[in-house]
Amino acid sequence: MALTPTADHDRARQDLDDHGYCLLANALSKQQIAQLKQRLIEQAQAEKSAGHAFEDGGPSQQWGTFLDEQGRVRPEAFKESNGGVNQRVWMLPNKGQVFLDLLDNQRPLDLVHHVLGDEILISSFTANIAKPGGVEMPLHTDQWWLPQPTRRDARDLPAGSITRSRFGDPGGENATHIAPAVVSNIIFMLDDFTAENGATHVVPGSHRKGRHPDAEVDADVESVQACAPAGTALITDGRVWHGTGANMSTHPRHAVLITFCGPQFRPQENFVAGTRKEVVASASPKVLALLGFKVWWGYGRTEHPTDEFINPATEPVGILKPTS
Ligand SMILES: O=C(O)CCC(=O)C(=O)O
């Protein structure tokens, strides 16, 4: 059964627990939607003209074509990916204050904290412009890289050998233990999401399956589409099976996607290396922490483990010799 949007936080939390996703009503004001959409469209057009656009979701672009026989991403396949339909815009913190302002929006963030707990990092902060002609994205989870629970006697797939298509064996659907959620997404809808324009497909309850979808075994699995008015936030448990729908309408479907992870994981986008200096200089401690500039129990530090934040502008200590 497809969920309907709710402004009731208790229900939203319950929906996340029970179904692996929820729809938070009125997460954005009309003015925010208009400003976000305008900035996004401008940026996307400029990136395309400048040759920076990344486009996926075209008819010949099933994910398999991006992977080699071992399931490793073929970098050249991405370079060959001209002809994709859906335009992605990456690293939005660098591309307008209006995107960063989304982090002041505490209601959806609280739901992410419900999934992930107290300390969280932004893993990626991007947009997906799903354009007419874009095909359905294969169902996937957003934490495919997390090692599966294992048996005491098992020699499981080593953590460093996990790829997008090799996840290790979680022991089947009768396994007594499944991995916890370590990722959560907010998808801010900048247009009405409809069945026709590619509203995200979700498999309700799949966050409790304890495994990743398999294109063959799960070919007939039933999904619902997260249809809701512009301004709604779709929030997911990172284990839930989902994917962009096919856009069969005549208009693009715009959305901002913020993926979060626990503080011990490697984010998809490297904000510490890639955030522009002026953005770092004006960011609040809350934003800096979300972008990974805050040291977590000594992890992510550059020098002293008790430093609260790192400052990439500081020259690293190099070879020193006693002065006397
Ligand atoms: O744009 C959407 O509807 C979902 C996108 C998605 O699942 C992804 O980028 O992994």
mmCIF file of C-alpha atoms and ligand atoms in Angstrom:
data_model
loop_
_atom_site.group_PDB
_atom_site.id
_atom_site.type_symbol
_atom_site.label_atom_id
_atom_site.label_comp_id
_atom_site.label_asym_id
_atom_site.label_seq_id
_atom_site.Cartn_x
_atom_site.Cartn_y
_atom_site.Cartn_z
ATOM 1 C CA MET A 1 0.000 0.000 0.000
ATOM 2 C CA ALA A 2 1.365 3.424 -0.932
ATOM 3 C CA LEU A 3 1.741 5.887 1.941
ATOM 4 C CA THR A 4 0.241 9.356 1.944
ATOM 5 C CA PRO A 5 2.089 12.489 3.137
ATOM 6 C CA THR A 6 1.782 13.357 6.809
ATOM 7 C CA ALA A 7 2.754 16.365 8.914
ATOM 8 C CA ASP A 8 2.439 14.258 12.068
ATOM 9 C CA HIS A 9 5.931 13.345 13.275
ATOM 10 C CA ASP A 10 4.840 10.349 15.285
ATOM 11 C CA ARG A 11 3.194 8.877 12.212
ATOM 12 C CA ALA A 12 6.206 9.720 10.035
ATOM 13 C CA ARG A 13 8.510 7.911 12.481
ATOM 14 C CA GLN A 14 6.137 4.940 12.572
ATOM 15 C CA ASP A 15 6.022 4.859 8.745
ATOM 16 C CA LEU A 16 9.833 4.791 8.663
ATOM 17 C CA ASP A 17 9.928 1.931 11.159
ATOM 18 C CA ASP A 18 7.155 -0.083 9.526
ATOM 19 C CA HIS A 19 7.633 0.621 5.818
ATOM 20 C CA GLY A 20 11.208 1.920 5.517
ATOM 21 C CA TYR A 21 10.076 5.307 4.247
ATOM 22 C CA CYS A 22 7.770 8.194 5.012
ATOM 23 C CA LEU A 23 6.395 11.236 3.241
ATOM 24 C CA LEU A 24 6.697 14.451 5.234
ATOM 25 C CA ALA A 25 4.068 16.946 4.087
ATOM 26 C CA ASN A 26 4.936 20.623 3.432
ATOM 27 C CA ALA A 27 8.656 20.271 4.155
ATOM 28 C CA LEU A 28 9.313 23.220 1.808
ATOM 29 C CA SER A 29 7.474 26.531 1.430
ATOM 30 C CA LYS A 30 6.258 27.613 -2.007
ATOM 31 C CA GLN A 31 8.960 30.300 -2.035
ATOM 32 C CA GLN A 32 11.670 27.744 -1.229
ATOM 33 C CA ILE A 33 10.449 25.438 -3.996
ATOM 34 C CA ALA A 34 10.553 28.290 -6.523
ATOM 35 C CA GLN A 35 14.044 29.443 -5.443
ATOM 36 C CA LEU A 36 15.487 25.933 -5.347
ATOM 37 C CA LYS A 37 14.057 25.074 -8.728
ATOM 38 C CA GLN A 38 15.270 28.271 -10.349
ATOM 39 C CA ARG A 39 18.846 27.859 -9.012
ATOM 40 C CA LEU A 40 18.895 24.176 -9.943
ATOM 41 C CA ILE A 41 17.679 24.694 -13.499
ATOM 42 C CA GLU A 42 20.156 27.549 -14.035
ATOM 43 C CA GLN A 43 23.056 25.477 -12.659
ATOM 44 C CA ALA A 44 22.097 22.363 -14.635
ATOM 45 C CA GLN A 45 21.875 24.291 -17.892
ATOM 46 C CA ALA A 46 25.207 26.013 -17.258
ATOM 47 C CA GLU A 47 26.918 22.707 -16.366
ATOM 48 C CA LYS A 48 25.591 21.168 -19.550
ATOM 49 C CA SER A 49 26.823 24.061 -21.703
ATOM 50 C CA ALA A 50 30.214 23.918 -19.969
ATOM 51 C CA GLY A 51 30.520 20.167 -20.624
ATOM 52 C CA HIS A 52 30.261 19.180 -16.923
ATOM 53 C CA ALA A 53 26.860 17.523 -17.079
ATOM 54 C CA PHE A 54 26.524 13.946 -15.894
ATOM 55 C CA GLU A 55 23.504 12.177 -17.336
ATOM 56 C CA ASP A 56 22.196 8.700 -16.576
ATOM 57 C CA GLY A 57 18.931 6.819 -16.843
ATOM 58 C CA GLY A 58 18.893 6.530 -20.640
ATOM 59 C CA PRO A 59 17.425 3.484 -22.384
ATOM 60 C CA SER A 60 20.869 1.941 -22.992
ATOM 61 C CA GLN A 61 22.175 2.701 -19.546
ATOM 62 C CA GLN A 62 21.210 -0.121 -17.273
ATOM 63 C CA TRP A 63 23.716 -0.236 -14.430
ATOM 64 C CA GLY A 64 25.234 -3.468 -15.675
ATOM 65 C CA THR A 65 26.856 -1.547 -18.480
ATOM 66 C CA PHE A 66 28.851 0.473 -15.922
ATOM 67 C CA LEU A 67 30.394 -2.616 -14.330
ATOM 68 C CA ASP A 68 33.095 -5.055 -15.371
ATOM 69 C CA GLU A 69 32.907 -8.843 -14.826
ATOM 70 C CA GLN A 70 34.026 -8.515 -11.194
ATOM 71 C CA GLY A 71 31.328 -5.963 -10.546
ATOM 72 C CA ARG A 72 33.784 -3.070 -10.440
ATOM 73 C CA VAL A 73 32.797 0.271 -11.920
ATOM 74 C CA ARG A 74 34.387 0.841 -15.339
ATOM 75 C CA PRO A 75 35.431 4.525 -15.252
ATOM 76 C CA GLU A 76 35.434 4.636 -19.043
ATOM 77 C CA ALA A 77 31.766 3.599 -19.051
ATOM 78 C CA PHE A 78 30.890 6.799 -17.234
ATOM 79 C CA LYS A 79 32.845 8.778 -19.798
ATOM 80 C CA GLU A 80 30.870 7.003 -22.515
ATOM 81 C CA SER A 81 27.645 7.897 -20.752
ATOM 82 C CA ASN A 82 26.666 10.744 -23.061
ATOM 83 C CA GLY A 83 23.193 9.954 -24.186
ATOM 84 C CA GLY A 84 21.840 9.584 -20.650
ATOM 85 C CA VAL A 85 18.594 11.367 -20.038
ATOM 86 C CA ASN A 86 18.438 12.301 -16.351
ATOM 87 C CA GLN A 87 20.813 15.067 -15.322
ATOM 88 C CA ARG A 88 22.559 14.848 -11.970
ATOM 89 C CA VAL A 89 23.972 17.935 -10.322
ATOM 90 C CA TRP A 90 26.601 17.115 -7.693
ATOM 91 C CA MET A 91 28.094 18.928 -4.664
ATOM 92 C CA LEU A 92 25.189 21.328 -4.144
ATOM 93 C CA PRO A 93 26.743 23.041 -1.070
ATOM 94 C CA ASN A 94 29.041 24.786 -3.566
ATOM 95 C CA LYS A 95 26.208 25.816 -5.848
ATOM 96 C CA GLY A 96 24.000 28.173 -3.862
ATOM 97 C CA GLN A 97 23.059 29.162 -0.325
ATOM 98 C CA VAL A 98 19.503 28.091 -1.109
ATOM 99 C CA PHE A 99 20.701 24.457 -1.033
ATOM 100 C CA LEU A 100 22.591 24.880 2.261
ATOM 101 C CA ASP A 101 19.495 26.503 3.775
ATOM 102 C CA LEU A 102 17.792 23.108 3.468
ATOM 103 C CA LEU A 103 19.946 22.007 6.406
ATOM 104 C CA ASP A 104 18.131 24.520 8.632
ATOM 105 C CA ASN A 105 14.994 22.569 7.941
ATOM 106 C CA GLN A 106 14.869 20.611 11.184
ATOM 107 C CA ARG A 107 11.706 18.540 10.624
ATOM 108 C CA PRO A 108 13.111 16.252 7.904
ATOM 109 C CA LEU A 109 16.514 16.186 9.640
ATOM 110 C CA ASP A 110 14.858 14.943 12.831
ATOM 111 C CA LEU A 111 13.484 11.996 10.877
ATOM 112 C CA VAL A 112 16.972 11.215 9.569
ATOM 113 C CA HIS A 113 18.169 11.297 13.196
ATOM 114 C CA HIS A 114 15.364 8.873 14.013
ATOM 115 C CA VAL A 115 16.940 6.410 11.547
ATOM 116 C CA LEU A 116 20.632 7.114 12.201
ATOM 117 C CA GLY A 117 20.881 8.473 15.745
ATOM 118 C CA ASP A 118 22.701 11.470 17.159
ATOM 119 C CA GLU A 119 25.753 11.965 14.950
ATOM 120 C CA ILE A 120 25.308 12.064 11.197
ATOM 121 C CA LEU A 121 27.274 13.040 8.103
ATOM 122 C CA ILE A 122 26.088 14.139 4.697
ATOM 123 C CA SER A 123 27.178 11.470 2.254
ATOM 124 C CA SER A 124 26.027 13.256 -0.883
ATOM 125 C CA PHE A 125 24.091 16.431 -1.625
ATOM 126 C CA THR A 126 22.872 16.309 -5.205
ATOM 127 C CA ALA A 127 19.930 16.836 -7.522
ATOM 128 C CA ASN A 128 18.264 14.480 -9.944
ATOM 129 C CA ILE A 129 16.444 16.033 -12.873
ATOM 130 C CA ALA A 130 14.491 13.075 -14.200
ATOM 131 C CA LYS A 131 13.648 14.027 -17.744
ATOM 132 C CA PRO A 132 11.032 12.728 -20.170
ATOM 133 C CA GLY A 133 12.292 9.487 -21.712
ATOM 134 C CA GLY A 134 14.338 8.485 -18.657
ATOM 135 C CA VAL A 135 13.899 4.773 -17.911
ATOM 136 C CA GLU A 136 13.176 3.148 -14.541
ATOM 137 C CA MET A 137 16.286 2.901 -12.391
ATOM 138 C CA PRO A 138 16.986 -0.619 -11.094
ATOM 139 C CA LEU A 139 15.864 -1.149 -7.505
ATOM 140 C CA HIS A 140 18.741 -0.806 -5.069
ATOM 141 C CA THR A 141 19.566 0.042 -1.459
ATOM 142 C CA ASP A 142 21.788 2.964 -0.534
ATOM 143 C CA GLN A 143 24.062 0.979 1.779
ATOM 144 C CA TRP A 144 25.082 -1.867 -0.503
ATOM 145 C CA TRP A 145 28.660 -1.391 0.718
ATOM 146 C CA LEU A 146 27.948 -2.362 4.324
ATOM 147 C CA PRO A 147 29.333 -5.836 5.186
ATOM 148 C CA GLN A 148 26.505 -8.288 5.858
ATOM 149 C CA PRO A 149 25.951 -9.931 9.238
ATOM 150 C CA THR A 150 27.840 -13.195 9.208
ATOM 151 C CA ARG A 151 27.997 -16.588 10.925
ATOM 152 C CA ARG A 152 30.767 -17.416 13.399
ATOM 153 C CA ASP A 153 32.073 -20.173 11.126
ATOM 154 C CA ALA A 154 31.774 -18.282 7.839
ATOM 155 C CA ARG A 155 34.523 -16.849 5.724
ATOM 156 C CA ASP A 156 32.420 -13.999 4.407
ATOM 157 C CA LEU A 157 33.169 -11.657 1.516
ATOM 158 C CA PRO A 158 35.930 -9.421 2.954
ATOM 159 C CA ALA A 159 34.936 -5.788 3.465
ATOM 160 C CA GLY A 160 37.399 -4.583 0.853
ATOM 161 C CA SER A 161 36.054 -6.955 -1.801
ATOM 162 C CA ILE A 162 32.477 -5.654 -1.742
ATOM 163 C CA THR A 163 31.420 -4.049 -5.014
ATOM 164 C CA ARG A 164 28.142 -2.713 -6.381
ATOM 165 C CA SER A 165 27.233 -6.202 -7.518
ATOM 166 C CA ARG A 166 28.945 -8.398 -4.846
ATOM 167 C CA PHE A 167 27.443 -7.889 -1.425
ATOM 168 C CA GLY A 168 28.285 -11.063 0.481
ATOM 169 C CA ASP A 169 25.725 -13.602 1.696
ATOM 170 C CA PRO A 170 23.422 -12.408 4.463
ATOM 171 C CA GLY A 171 22.189 -15.962 5.040
ATOM 172 C CA GLY A 172 18.863 -15.701 3.216
ATOM 173 C CA GLU A 173 15.536 -14.239 4.268
ATOM 174 C CA ASN A 174 15.365 -16.504 7.341
ATOM 175 C CA ALA A 175 18.579 -15.061 8.774
ATOM 176 C CA THR A 176 18.112 -14.138 12.420
ATOM 177 C CA HIS A 177 20.140 -10.938 12.114
ATOM 178 C CA ILE A 178 20.149 -8.209 9.524
ATOM 179 C CA ALA A 179 22.371 -5.155 9.163
ATOM 180 C CA PRO A 180 21.172 -1.952 10.808
ATOM 181 C CA ALA A 181 20.336 1.180 8.833
ATOM 182 C CA VAL A 182 23.494 3.259 8.424
ATOM 183 C CA VAL A 183 22.189 5.510 5.636
ATOM 184 C CA SER A 184 19.096 7.660 5.301
ATOM 185 C CA ASN A 185 17.913 9.863 2.453
ATOM 186 C CA ILE A 186 15.846 12.978 2.122
ATOM 187 C CA ILE A 187 14.401 13.504 -1.336
ATOM 188 C CA PHE A 188 12.936 17.003 -1.519
ATOM 189 C CA MET A 189 10.315 17.103 -4.274
ATOM 190 C CA LEU A 190 10.495 20.317 -6.299
ATOM 191 C CA ASP A 191 7.636 19.190 -8.566
ATOM 192 C CA ASP A 192 4.582 17.114 -7.846
ATOM 193 C CA PHE A 193 5.795 13.502 -7.972
ATOM 194 C CA THR A 194 3.345 11.466 -10.075
ATOM 195 C CA ALA A 195 3.251 7.950 -11.494
ATOM 196 C CA GLU A 196 3.624 9.518 -14.927
ATOM 197 C CA ASN A 197 6.645 11.747 -14.265
ATOM 198 C CA GLY A 198 8.803 9.139 -12.526
ATOM 199 C CA ALA A 199 7.939 9.337 -8.819
ATOM 200 C CA THR A 200 10.452 7.223 -6.890
ATOM 201 C CA HIS A 201 9.583 3.512 -6.664
ATOM 202 C CA VAL A 202 9.783 2.045 -3.154
ATOM 203 C CA VAL A 203 9.245 -1.525 -1.946
ATOM 204 C CA PRO A 204 7.469 -1.052 1.408
ATOM 205 C CA GLY A 205 8.977 -3.136 4.197
ATOM 206 C CA SER A 206 12.042 -4.153 2.160
ATOM 207 C CA HIS A 207 14.314 -2.525 4.780
ATOM 208 C CA ARG A 208 13.641 -5.622 6.877
ATOM 209 C CA LYS A 209 14.535 -8.141 4.164
ATOM 210 C CA GLY A 210 18.180 -8.171 5.171
ATOM 211 C CA ARG A 211 19.411 -8.364 1.610
ATOM 212 C CA HIS A 212 19.751 -6.362 -1.559
ATOM 213 C CA PRO A 213 17.357 -6.708 -4.491
ATOM 214 C CA ASP A 214 18.399 -9.106 -7.208
ATOM 215 C CA ALA A 215 17.411 -8.114 -10.742
ATOM 216 C CA GLU A 216 16.391 -11.712 -11.618
ATOM 217 C CA VAL A 217 15.048 -13.138 -8.360
ATOM 218 C CA ASP A 218 13.083 -9.978 -7.564
ATOM 219 C CA ALA A 219 11.999 -9.143 -11.097
ATOM 220 C CA ASP A 220 8.327 -9.329 -10.067
ATOM 221 C CA VAL A 221 8.585 -7.674 -6.666
ATOM 222 C CA GLU A 222 5.820 -5.154 -6.112
ATOM 223 C CA SER A 223 6.792 -1.552 -5.607
ATOM 224 C CA VAL A 224 4.674 1.522 -4.966
ATOM 225 C CA GLN A 225 5.422 5.006 -6.225
ATOM 226 C CA ALA A 226 5.981 7.845 -3.770
ATOM 227 C CA CYS A 227 3.444 10.232 -5.320
ATOM 228 C CA ALA A 228 3.033 13.516 -3.467
ATOM 229 C CA PRO A 229 2.809 17.278 -4.039
ATOM 230 C CA ALA A 230 5.875 19.479 -4.574
ATOM 231 C CA GLY A 231 7.356 20.456 -1.205
ATOM 232 C CA THR A 232 6.975 16.966 0.253
ATOM 233 C CA ALA A 233 10.106 15.242 1.600
ATOM 234 C CA LEU A 234 10.472 11.515 0.974
ATOM 235 C CA ILE A 235 12.660 10.163 3.768
ATOM 236 C CA THR A 236 14.056 6.657 3.563
ATOM 237 C CA ASP A 237 15.805 4.072 5.680
ATOM 238 C CA GLY A 238 18.967 3.333 3.616
ATOM 239 C CA ARG A 239 18.098 -0.373 3.388
ATOM 240 C CA VAL A 240 14.794 0.138 1.602
ATOM 241 C CA TRP A 241 14.678 -0.983 -2.045
ATOM 242 C CA HIS A 242 13.967 1.968 -4.287
ATOM 243 C CA GLY A 243 14.775 3.640 -7.623
ATOM 244 C CA THR A 244 13.739 6.533 -9.854
ATOM 245 C CA GLY A 245 10.615 5.881 -11.941
ATOM 246 C CA ALA A 246 10.420 6.240 -15.719
ATOM 247 C CA ASN A 247 9.376 9.743 -16.747
ATOM 248 C CA MET A 248 6.618 9.256 -19.307
ATOM 249 C CA SER A 249 5.368 12.844 -19.046
ATOM 250 C CA THR A 250 6.432 15.816 -21.113
ATOM 251 C CA HIS A 251 8.101 17.716 -18.233
ATOM 252 C CA PRO A 252 11.238 17.153 -16.162
ATOM 253 C CA ARG A 253 10.825 16.026 -12.541
ATOM 254 C CA HIS A 254 13.178 18.006 -10.256
ATOM 255 C CA ALA A 255 14.380 16.773 -6.865
ATOM 256 C CA VAL A 256 17.163 17.514 -4.382
ATOM 257 C CA LEU A 257 18.601 14.388 -2.775
ATOM 258 C CA ILE A 258 20.533 14.532 0.486
ATOM 259 C CA THR A 259 21.976 11.216 1.566
ATOM 260 C CA PHE A 260 23.211 10.881 5.147
ATOM 261 C CA CYS A 261 25.339 8.205 6.799
ATOM 262 C CA GLY A 262 26.665 7.362 10.235
ATOM 263 C CA PRO A 263 29.819 9.216 11.340
ATOM 264 C CA GLN A 264 32.051 6.161 10.899
ATOM 265 C CA PHE A 265 31.491 5.764 7.146
ATOM 266 C CA ARG A 266 33.083 7.235 4.063
ATOM 267 C CA PRO A 267 30.751 9.741 2.387
ATOM 268 C CA GLN A 268 30.081 9.469 -1.330
ATOM 269 C CA GLU A 269 31.081 13.061 -1.995
ATOM 270 C CA ASN A 270 34.293 14.269 -0.361
ATOM 271 C CA PHE A 271 33.146 17.574 1.104
ATOM 272 C CA VAL A 272 36.363 18.111 3.080
ATOM 273 C CA ALA A 273 38.369 18.132 -0.147
ATOM 274 C CA GLY A 274 35.718 19.559 -2.436
ATOM 275 C CA THR A 275 33.837 22.292 -0.599
ATOM 276 C CA ARG A 276 34.751 25.724 -1.894
ATOM 277 C CA LYS A 277 36.794 27.891 0.495
ATOM 278 C CA GLU A 278 34.187 30.654 0.745
ATOM 279 C CA VAL A 279 31.501 28.092 1.631
ATOM 280 C CA VAL A 280 33.670 26.618 4.401
ATOM 281 C CA ALA A 281 34.506 30.112 5.688
ATOM 282 C CA SER A 282 30.859 31.087 6.113
ATOM 283 C CA ALA A 283 29.443 27.723 7.236
ATOM 284 C CA SER A 284 28.011 27.312 10.736
ATOM 285 C CA PRO A 285 29.456 24.666 13.087
ATOM 286 C CA LYS A 286 26.326 22.566 12.408
ATOM 287 C CA VAL A 287 26.915 22.621 8.640
ATOM 288 C CA LEU A 288 30.662 21.996 9.050
ATOM 289 C CA ALA A 289 29.884 18.979 11.226
ATOM 290 C CA LEU A 290 27.425 17.613 8.646
ATOM 291 C CA LEU A 291 30.015 18.066 5.900
ATOM 292 C CA GLY A 292 32.608 16.048 7.820
ATOM 293 C CA PHE A 293 34.848 18.795 9.234
ATOM 294 C CA LYS A 294 34.107 17.690 12.797
ATOM 295 C CA VAL A 295 36.347 15.053 14.349
ATOM 296 C CA TRP A 296 34.422 12.022 15.626
ATOM 297 C CA TRP A 297 36.206 10.248 18.500
ATOM 298 C CA GLY A 298 39.540 11.014 16.866
ATOM 299 C CA TYR A 299 38.382 9.888 13.392
ATOM 300 C CA GLY A 300 38.677 12.348 10.536
ATOM 301 C CA ARG A 301 41.389 14.284 12.335
ATOM 302 C CA THR A 302 44.420 15.776 10.692
ATOM 303 C CA GLU A 303 46.581 16.208 13.783
ATOM 304 C CA HIS A 304 45.506 16.233 17.429
ATOM 305 C CA PRO A 305 42.726 13.699 18.250
ATOM 306 C CA THR A 306 41.046 16.120 20.627
ATOM 307 C CA ASP A 307 40.645 18.894 18.026
ATOM 308 C CA GLU A 308 36.919 19.460 17.623
ATOM 309 C CA PHE A 309 37.052 20.605 13.985
ATOM 310 C CA ILE A 310 39.681 20.348 11.282
ATOM 311 C CA ASN A 311 40.691 23.417 9.330
ATOM 312 C CA PRO A 312 41.806 22.519 5.804
ATOM 313 C CA ALA A 313 43.396 25.956 5.448
ATOM 314 C CA THR A 314 45.951 25.078 8.132
ATOM 315 C CA GLU A 315 49.310 24.006 6.770
ATOM 316 C CA PRO A 316 49.913 20.368 7.876
ATOM 317 C CA VAL A 317 52.840 19.762 10.209
ATOM 318 C CA GLY A 318 55.746 18.370 8.209
ATOM 319 C CA ILE A 319 59.290 17.243 9.016
ATOM 320 C CA LEU A 320 60.494 19.083 12.116
ATOM 321 C CA LYS A 321 63.897 19.037 13.797
ATOM 322 C CA PRO A 322 64.717 20.074 17.366
ATOM 323 C CA THR A 323 65.736 23.703 17.454
ATOM 324 C CA SER A 324 68.222 23.364 20.296
HETATM 325 O O1 LIG B 1 15.470 10.358 -8.076
HETATM 326 C C1 LIG B 1 14.903 9.425 -7.502
HETATM 327 O O2 LIG B 1 13.691 9.235 -7.558
HETATM 328 C C2 LIG B 1 15.715 8.436 -6.700
HETATM 329 C C3 LIG B 1 17.174 8.444 -7.050
HETATM 330 C C4 LIG B 1 17.931 7.297 -6.486
HETATM 331 O O3 LIG B 1 17.399 6.330 -6.017
HETATM 332 C C5 LIG B 1 19.403 7.340 -6.500
HETATM 333 O O4 LIG B 1 19.994 8.291 -7.032
HETATM 334 O O5 LIG B 1 20.027 6.399 -5.961
#
